[in-house]
Amino acid sequence: MNHAPASAALVAEGLAAQRAGNFVKAMECYRQVLTEKPDDTDALHLLGGLALAQGKFPLAEKLIGLAHQLNPTSAAISGNLALVYRATGRYDDAYHLLHAGLSYAPHDERLNTLVGNVLCDLRRYDEAIEKFLCVTRQHPQAVEAWQGLAHAAYRVANIPAAQQAIQAALALSPQAPHLLNGQAQIEQSCGHEETAEKIWRALVANNAEPQMRINLGLLLMRQGQWAEGFHLFSARVDLAAVFPHMPVWHGEPVGEKSLLVHGEQGLGDTLQFLRFLPALLGRAKRVCVTVPPSLLKLATRTVPGVEFFPLSPTPPVADVQTSLMSLPHHLGLAGPEALKNFPPLLRADDAQTRAWAEKLGNFPRPWVGLVWAGNPHHLHDQLRSIPQHLFLTCLPQHFSGTFFSLQVGRADDGALAQHTPRVVTLAHALTDYDATAALATHLDLMIAVDTSVAHAAASLHRPTWLLLHHDPHWCWHGRGAESAWYPSLTLFRQTAPQHWPPVLDNIRHALNNFSS
């Protein structure tokens, strides 16, 4: 301790109040200590910890950072400063800070577990698994390390290892909601949806944490139970808290008022949900929608009468507001069967469409577009994307048409040019989504993993073959080769985690039939 007896007594009083849940008194005590002694390490650290718990990250970083400067050897201070860095997305800073901390306390359970968590943040899951295994060998009672191991194994679809780790964690803490939530996710990944639903329903009944409601909602949406599923899924965002100056809309006609629809999720979700916007035009005098900037021109052309704006922290002001992915709930859609009244919408630019017709005209048909990888920063990218060399095995050597690569980034163009059959690279010409849509209108077939390009092609009613990993996005449901969202779509599913060869074999056989 680095304070005088009076300060030490105040810190102890504050800590006792904090443990009793009286955070206001705890802060008063720590501030009083710092008034008398601004470099009191413990008061800085504890007051910073309260700021961290309240989501006041700049203040937390300032206070805990000062404490760390005064005592860089403290594992507790290093760990909490790393938590601030994680909360603000500074994963590399957290990683380097923790490694510095481990030089003073190499066997510290919490610091080593945090390193594993940060490796997960960085999507370095294999390294995270090794780190968590080391922690659990040294500290068999380390619940958080077992939980981290389950999470990392789940992310790389090592389901047996994930099951074993979550069971070890639950044996130590059987009623912990976050562990039960992880168990439900793993059960769903195994196809045990009834078990997952039972766990999540119990959690939702006894726990107010939004993520439990979101996860149960996603499962029910996947099962086609949209009324309850979308209602639960609404826990993902509290618009009233984010934009308190605008009342939240729940589907009622608003007459002469204006309606703002906040865009959310990814590019594919936005393309998928454009179909619901025309139904809003009769419910409000003015409909404004925010979308990713890359989709602005395409969306404006696709849904006349709706005003589109680029996504921004300061969206346009309207009388009422809602979120794009809440529209099925507000429109009263009970399940996928209702989509027959909401066909996919997308309209490509006429001039660019004509230009692509000229560019492609000399290539033999059929024309087949290819996309094998999505955004590498996507949470599930390691599951949904396929390495180029592996994906190319689905292409038959003797094919009468032409394969076109629409893969932007993550492509070895030299290997594509030398491949048999040859793959023509067009990605360099896809400068925006208008260009992608215009090209897709000419394709006889699109073959893609679960990315926005697949949504674009299917929204243009082009035949599209979608390669799905074993635990796909909720909208593709859990089984079957057809999709209610897109009549022109065919689903090719993994039957086992991380096992693409059978899927690629099915694609190759289907291509032989398609070509003939």
XYZ file of C-alpha atoms in Angstrom:
516
model
C 0.000 0.000 0.000
C 1.291 3.479 -0.826
C -0.864 5.697 1.379
C -0.933 7.111 4.900
C -3.128 5.463 7.555
C -6.022 7.934 6.996
C -5.968 7.318 3.249
C -5.692 3.581 3.805
C -8.786 3.690 5.994
C -10.716 5.606 3.322
C -9.659 3.137 0.615
C -10.758 0.250 2.836
C -14.069 2.005 3.516
C -14.579 2.579 -0.207
C -13.749 -1.013 -1.019
C -16.230 -2.268 1.572
C -18.924 0.011 0.133
C -18.106 -1.191 -3.393
C -18.421 -4.829 -2.362
C -21.789 -4.004 -0.775
C -22.991 -2.442 -4.012
C -22.860 1.143 -2.767
C -20.869 2.525 -5.672
C -21.677 6.174 -4.954
C -20.113 6.004 -1.500
C -17.153 4.028 -2.884
C -16.445 6.734 -5.449
C -16.701 9.433 -2.779
C -14.120 7.644 -0.677
C -11.668 7.140 -3.565
C -12.056 10.754 -4.703
C -11.441 12.021 -1.204
C -8.228 9.999 -1.072
C -7.107 11.421 -4.437
C -7.874 14.965 -3.286
C -5.348 14.511 -0.520
C -2.954 12.314 -2.463
C -3.376 12.396 -6.287
C -0.836 9.598 -6.834
C -2.508 7.026 -4.595
C -2.252 3.904 -6.734
C -5.035 1.947 -5.105
C -7.554 4.794 -5.224
C -6.720 5.494 -8.880
C -7.061 1.830 -9.749
C -10.309 1.247 -7.844
C -11.969 4.435 -9.087
C -10.898 3.509 -12.612
C -12.426 0.060 -12.147
C -15.770 1.661 -11.270
C -15.550 3.868 -14.356
C -14.851 0.747 -16.439
C -17.906 -1.005 -14.990
C -20.036 2.035 -15.890
C -18.760 2.097 -19.475
C -16.867 5.362 -18.988
C -13.877 4.120 -20.924
C -11.866 7.343 -21.426
C -12.035 8.057 -17.691
C -11.221 4.435 -16.866
C -8.191 4.495 -19.147
C -6.953 7.737 -17.608
C -7.277 6.531 -14.009
C -6.072 2.942 -14.450
C -3.358 4.148 -16.814
C -2.008 6.457 -14.100
C -2.106 3.602 -11.624
C -0.204 1.415 -14.081
C 2.479 4.057 -14.536
C 2.918 4.144 -10.765
C 2.897 0.349 -10.375
C 3.591 -1.483 -13.677
C 4.252 -4.768 -11.857
C 0.676 -5.126 -10.531
C -1.115 -7.989 -12.272
C -4.509 -6.630 -11.184
C -3.847 -3.174 -12.644
C -2.415 -4.587 -15.885
C -5.437 -6.861 -16.224
C -7.957 -4.069 -15.747
C -6.172 -1.739 -18.159
C -6.245 -4.574 -20.693
C -10.020 -4.790 -20.145
C -10.300 -1.091 -21.034
C -8.300 -1.692 -24.218
C -10.528 -4.650 -25.117
C -13.678 -2.630 -24.511
C -12.446 0.052 -26.910
C -11.246 -2.377 -29.599
C -7.527 -1.881 -28.970
C -6.722 -5.567 -28.997
C -3.077 -5.271 -30.025
C -2.442 -2.807 -27.181
C -4.136 -5.199 -24.764
C -2.020 -8.104 -26.024
C 1.293 -6.246 -25.602
C 0.279 -4.884 -22.184
C -0.592 -8.344 -20.915
C 2.668 -9.814 -22.157
C 4.544 -7.088 -20.312
C 2.541 -7.910 -17.196
C 3.394 -11.603 -17.525
C 7.094 -10.753 -17.333
C 6.419 -9.855 -13.675
C 3.849 -12.578 -12.976
C 4.345 -15.367 -15.541
C 1.956 -17.828 -13.890
C -0.832 -15.396 -13.030
C -4.121 -17.123 -13.825
C -6.064 -13.994 -14.700
C -3.389 -12.429 -16.937
C -2.878 -15.659 -18.871
C -6.626 -16.114 -19.278
C -6.923 -12.529 -20.533
C -4.195 -13.236 -23.100
C -6.336 -16.098 -24.384
C -9.382 -13.824 -24.542
C -7.456 -11.171 -26.472
C -6.181 -13.806 -28.907
C -9.860 -14.648 -29.525
C -10.540 -10.942 -30.091
C -7.775 -11.008 -32.702
C -9.308 -14.165 -34.277
C -6.126 -16.084 -33.465
C -8.174 -18.969 -32.162
C -5.585 -21.746 -32.435
C -3.138 -19.744 -30.300
C -5.957 -18.952 -27.872
C -6.718 -22.648 -27.491
C -3.075 -23.374 -26.638
C -3.038 -20.563 -24.083
C -6.264 -21.713 -22.415
C -5.016 -25.301 -22.295
C -1.862 -24.127 -20.504
C -3.956 -22.181 -17.988
C -6.302 -25.090 -17.270
C -3.353 -27.459 -16.791
C -1.817 -25.120 -14.222
C -5.137 -24.009 -12.701
C -7.759 -26.779 -13.115
C -10.320 -24.683 -11.206
C -10.003 -21.686 -13.572
C -13.614 -21.322 -14.724
C -12.932 -18.393 -17.053
C -10.127 -20.293 -18.776
C -12.414 -23.278 -19.372
C -15.043 -20.896 -20.721
C -12.478 -19.268 -23.004
C -11.353 -22.668 -24.234
C -14.955 -23.599 -25.046
C -15.445 -20.328 -26.924
C -12.240 -20.645 -28.971
C -12.942 -24.270 -29.861
C -16.505 -23.335 -30.852
C -15.225 -20.595 -33.153
C -13.064 -23.064 -35.103
C -15.883 -25.639 -35.083
C -14.000 -28.093 -32.877
C -17.287 -29.070 -31.298
C -16.069 -32.057 -29.188
C -13.406 -29.860 -27.560
C -15.953 -27.077 -27.016
C -18.371 -29.513 -25.367
C -15.686 -30.919 -23.094
C -14.506 -27.458 -22.035
C -17.978 -26.053 -21.322
C -18.834 -29.120 -19.245
C -15.655 -28.610 -17.230
C -16.630 -24.988 -16.631
C -20.198 -25.917 -15.649
C -18.907 -28.530 -13.206
C -17.201 -25.669 -11.375
C -20.060 -23.171 -11.694
C -23.278 -25.019 -12.641
C -25.683 -22.053 -12.538
C -23.568 -19.358 -14.203
C -25.747 -17.768 -16.923
C -22.837 -16.963 -19.238
C -21.705 -20.596 -19.128
C -25.219 -21.894 -19.780
C -25.456 -19.473 -22.697
C -22.250 -20.929 -24.113
C -23.597 -24.435 -23.630
C -26.743 -23.527 -25.573
C -24.687 -22.112 -28.447
C -22.654 -25.311 -28.643
C -25.795 -27.470 -28.492
C -27.313 -25.481 -31.359
C -24.114 -25.931 -33.359
C -24.501 -29.702 -32.872
C -28.046 -29.548 -34.231
C -29.596 -30.048 -30.788
C -31.994 -27.131 -31.171
C -34.543 -28.395 -28.637
C -31.873 -28.575 -25.939
C -30.552 -25.118 -26.850
C -34.057 -23.654 -26.787
C -34.774 -25.153 -23.366
C -31.597 -23.640 -21.924
C -32.200 -20.207 -23.440
C -35.843 -20.113 -22.346
C -34.788 -20.813 -18.762
C -32.138 -18.093 -18.993
C -34.567 -15.540 -20.448
C -37.076 -16.324 -17.682
C -34.489 -15.674 -14.978
C -32.026 -13.245 -16.551
C -32.465 -9.785 -18.015
C -29.246 -9.813 -20.038
C -30.107 -8.853 -23.655
C -27.777 -11.430 -25.251
C -29.846 -14.310 -23.875
C -32.977 -12.883 -25.496
C -31.124 -12.241 -28.751
C -29.801 -15.800 -28.937
C -33.210 -17.334 -28.242
C -34.736 -14.983 -30.803
C -32.218 -16.003 -33.466
C -32.925 -19.685 -32.817
C -36.691 -19.167 -33.125
C -36.241 -17.089 -36.294
C -34.150 -19.919 -37.694
C -37.014 -22.310 -36.911
C -39.505 -20.036 -38.684
C -41.160 -18.792 -35.480
C -40.838 -15.171 -36.482
C -43.440 -13.500 -34.258
C -41.715 -14.461 -31.017
C -38.251 -14.633 -32.550
C -38.142 -11.087 -33.933
C -39.720 -9.774 -30.729
C -36.876 -11.256 -28.686
C -34.317 -10.180 -31.288
C -35.330 -6.553 -30.704
C -33.202 -6.657 -27.531
C -30.136 -6.141 -29.749
C -30.567 -2.358 -29.752
C -32.245 0.183 -27.490
C -33.085 2.984 -29.896
C -34.829 4.961 -27.180
C -31.540 5.124 -25.296
C -29.345 5.838 -28.339
C -31.610 8.442 -29.966
C -33.932 9.590 -27.152
C -35.259 12.571 -29.135
C -37.240 10.239 -31.465
C -40.051 7.930 -30.287
C -39.692 4.277 -31.333
C -42.091 3.070 -34.036
C -43.871 -0.268 -33.601
C -45.650 -0.657 -36.942
C -48.655 1.618 -36.476
C -49.654 4.102 -39.232
C -48.203 7.522 -38.410
C -50.096 9.593 -40.976
C -48.326 12.852 -41.796
C -45.265 11.999 -39.716
C -41.818 10.907 -40.938
C -40.256 7.517 -40.222
C -36.525 6.822 -39.927
C -35.324 3.238 -40.455
C -31.828 2.672 -39.102
C -29.666 0.377 -41.193
C -27.806 -2.303 -39.275
C -25.962 -5.603 -39.528
C -24.080 -6.280 -42.786
C -24.355 -5.550 -46.499
C -26.117 -8.847 -47.174
C -28.733 -8.199 -44.488
C -29.405 -4.761 -45.989
C -29.899 -6.177 -49.493
C -32.096 -8.927 -48.068
C -34.385 -6.512 -46.196
C -34.852 -3.868 -48.918
C -37.955 -5.825 -49.977
C -39.880 -4.610 -46.928
C -39.414 -0.889 -47.520
C -42.184 -0.337 -50.123
C -44.724 -1.496 -47.515
C -43.765 1.471 -45.343
C -44.662 4.107 -47.911
C -48.351 3.909 -47.030
C -47.702 4.129 -43.286
C -45.770 7.392 -43.095
C -45.647 10.579 -45.144
C -41.866 10.355 -45.445
C -39.652 7.277 -45.106
C -35.902 7.732 -44.544
C -33.471 4.812 -44.406
C -29.767 4.750 -43.562
C -27.631 2.205 -45.444
C -23.900 1.503 -45.878
C -22.436 4.114 -48.266
C -21.479 1.429 -50.805
C -25.180 0.565 -51.242
C -26.543 4.110 -51.400
C -26.960 4.419 -55.178
C -28.209 0.863 -55.591
C -30.792 1.196 -52.819
C -32.041 4.562 -54.083
C -32.658 3.107 -57.531
C -34.259 -0.051 -56.162
C -36.894 1.522 -53.892
C -38.227 4.775 -55.376
C -40.110 6.945 -52.929
C -37.803 6.102 -50.027
C -35.073 8.585 -49.095
C -31.742 6.894 -48.440
C -28.875 8.335 -46.409
C -25.416 6.927 -45.621
C -25.015 5.290 -42.222
C -23.750 7.881 -39.758
C -23.516 8.472 -35.999
C -25.828 11.459 -36.636
C -28.721 10.106 -38.729
C -31.421 12.349 -40.191
C -34.069 13.520 -37.746
C -37.588 12.092 -38.087
C -40.749 11.913 -36.013
C -40.419 8.193 -35.218
C -37.689 5.574 -35.648
C -37.115 1.845 -35.981
C -34.439 -0.584 -37.205
C -34.268 -2.316 -40.574
C -34.247 -5.833 -39.174
C -37.289 -5.113 -37.026
C -39.491 -4.599 -40.093
C -40.774 -8.214 -40.374
C -41.999 -7.946 -36.776
C -43.619 -4.537 -37.310
C -45.274 -5.744 -40.527
C -46.763 -8.717 -38.686
C -44.958 -11.487 -40.577
C -45.425 -14.744 -38.688
C -42.960 -16.868 -40.657
C -41.167 -17.521 -43.961
C -44.451 -18.310 -45.750
C -45.256 -14.578 -45.609
C -42.300 -13.825 -47.914
C -44.378 -14.723 -50.970
C -45.797 -11.210 -50.632
C -42.323 -9.671 -50.370
C -40.213 -10.851 -53.325
C -36.532 -9.862 -53.427
C -35.811 -6.417 -54.876
C -32.757 -5.042 -56.632
C -32.367 -2.905 -59.743
C -29.012 -2.573 -61.447
C -27.872 0.518 -63.322
C -28.910 0.320 -66.990
C -25.761 1.960 -68.371
C -23.411 -0.286 -66.397
C -25.486 -3.327 -67.334
C -25.043 -2.519 -71.038
C -21.314 -1.945 -70.523
C -20.915 -5.362 -68.919
C -22.786 -6.984 -71.797
C -20.114 -5.663 -74.161
C -17.221 -6.733 -71.902
C -18.485 -10.287 -71.496
C -19.817 -10.846 -74.993
C -16.856 -12.826 -76.376
C -16.636 -15.331 -73.549
C -18.339 -18.704 -74.089
C -21.469 -19.416 -72.063
C -22.666 -20.365 -69.554
C -21.172 -17.557 -67.458
C -20.562 -18.560 -63.844
C -19.551 -16.120 -61.104
C -17.430 -17.289 -58.161
C -16.925 -15.939 -54.617
C -15.201 -18.135 -52.016
C -14.467 -15.751 -49.142
C -16.135 -12.905 -47.296
C -14.986 -10.079 -45.071
C -12.077 -11.464 -42.994
C -13.245 -9.394 -40.018
C -16.657 -11.074 -39.915
C -17.201 -12.979 -36.676
C -17.899 -16.269 -38.474
C -15.478 -15.839 -41.356
C -13.322 -18.813 -40.392
C -16.406 -20.999 -40.731
C -18.014 -19.561 -43.858
C -15.018 -18.737 -46.107
C -13.131 -21.398 -48.065
C -9.425 -21.244 -49.023
C -9.042 -20.520 -52.739
C -7.075 -23.677 -53.522
C -9.747 -25.820 -51.874
C -12.677 -23.981 -53.440
C -11.245 -24.407 -56.954
C -11.559 -28.191 -56.596
C -15.300 -27.779 -57.220
C -14.670 -26.670 -60.811
C -14.770 -29.517 -63.373
C -11.745 -29.609 -65.670
C -13.895 -29.810 -68.765
C -16.441 -27.010 -68.811
C -17.949 -25.443 -71.906
C -18.584 -22.038 -70.353
C -16.557 -19.410 -68.486
C -15.821 -18.983 -64.793
C -15.511 -15.396 -63.548
C -13.973 -14.490 -60.203
C -15.878 -11.758 -58.369
C -13.655 -12.270 -55.337
C -12.531 -8.839 -54.101
C -9.387 -9.367 -52.018
C -8.167 -12.745 -50.722
C -7.521 -13.955 -54.281
C -4.363 -15.211 -55.995
C -4.976 -13.958 -59.531
C -1.889 -15.711 -60.867
C -3.103 -19.078 -59.641
C -6.538 -18.373 -61.115
C -5.092 -17.608 -64.561
C -3.090 -20.856 -64.544
C -5.915 -22.991 -63.232
C -7.670 -25.560 -65.421
C -10.315 -24.576 -66.234
C -9.162 -20.968 -66.377
C -10.875 -18.473 -64.100
C -11.202 -14.925 -65.459
C -10.671 -12.269 -62.785
C -13.163 -9.384 -62.839
C -12.724 -8.148 -59.263
C -10.581 -5.187 -60.363
C -13.593 -3.741 -62.220
C -15.979 -4.076 -59.266
C -15.386 -0.588 -57.909
C -18.735 -0.369 -56.135
C -21.922 -2.358 -55.600
C -23.515 -0.814 -58.678
C -20.839 -2.501 -60.779
C -21.323 -5.826 -58.965
C -25.095 -5.753 -59.483
C -24.758 -4.816 -63.140
C -22.357 -7.713 -63.742
C -24.536 -10.156 -61.816
C -27.527 -9.473 -64.070
C -25.660 -11.261 -66.897
C -24.529 -14.338 -65.004
C -26.132 -17.649 -65.790
C -25.087 -18.859 -62.364
C -23.481 -17.493 -59.200
C -21.608 -19.833 -56.839
C -20.727 -18.218 -53.530
C -20.247 -18.667 -49.824
C -22.575 -16.724 -47.543
C -21.642 -13.157 -48.502
C -23.435 -10.052 -49.730
C -22.622 -10.939 -53.351
C -24.844 -14.014 -53.036
C -27.664 -11.816 -51.737
C -27.172 -9.405 -54.644
C -27.294 -12.143 -57.291
C -30.324 -13.810 -55.745
C -32.060 -10.438 -55.340
C -31.624 -10.018 -59.097
C -33.302 -13.423 -59.514
C -30.146 -15.009 -60.924
C -29.629 -18.739 -60.256
C -27.386 -18.829 -57.187
C -25.730 -21.747 -55.411
C -24.884 -20.938 -51.808
C -22.289 -22.924 -49.847
C -23.201 -23.006 -46.162
C -21.163 -24.044 -43.158
C -22.645 -26.421 -40.597
C -24.227 -23.717 -38.383
C -25.359 -21.029 -40.825
C -27.089 -17.674 -40.527
C -30.617 -17.895 -39.129
C -32.300 -16.997 -42.435
C -31.123 -20.229 -44.113
C -32.823 -22.341 -41.429
C -31.370 -25.688 -40.429
C -32.108 -27.982 -43.352
C -33.260 -28.196 -46.938
C -31.924 -26.979 -50.275
C -34.476 -24.220 -50.915
C -34.906 -20.777 -49.411
C -38.132 -18.858 -48.925
C -36.113 -15.659 -49.192
C -34.892 -16.254 -52.748
C -36.693 -18.558 -55.220
C -33.582 -18.693 -57.443
C -31.321 -19.888 -54.618
C -30.071 -23.440 -54.005
C -28.394 -24.278 -50.701
C -25.427 -26.659 -50.445
C -24.860 -27.489 -46.769
C -21.992 -28.882 -44.750
C -23.007 -32.025 -42.909
C -20.066 -31.831 -40.496
C -18.135 -28.858 -39.077
C -15.263 -27.563 -41.190
C -15.754 -30.340 -43.738
C -16.020 -28.730 -47.170
C -14.923 -31.544 -49.582
C -18.362 -33.247 -49.808
C -20.015 -29.881 -50.452
C -17.491 -29.075 -53.183
C -17.973 -32.527 -54.719
C -21.724 -31.847 -54.901
C -21.072 -28.507 -56.576
C -18.771 -30.132 -59.139
C -21.351 -32.785 -60.035
C -24.064 -30.146 -60.280
C -21.832 -28.035 -62.552
C -21.321 -30.962 -64.898
C -25.088 -31.288 -65.220
C -25.510 -27.511 -65.523
C -22.983 -27.293 -68.341
C -24.486 -30.179 -70.270
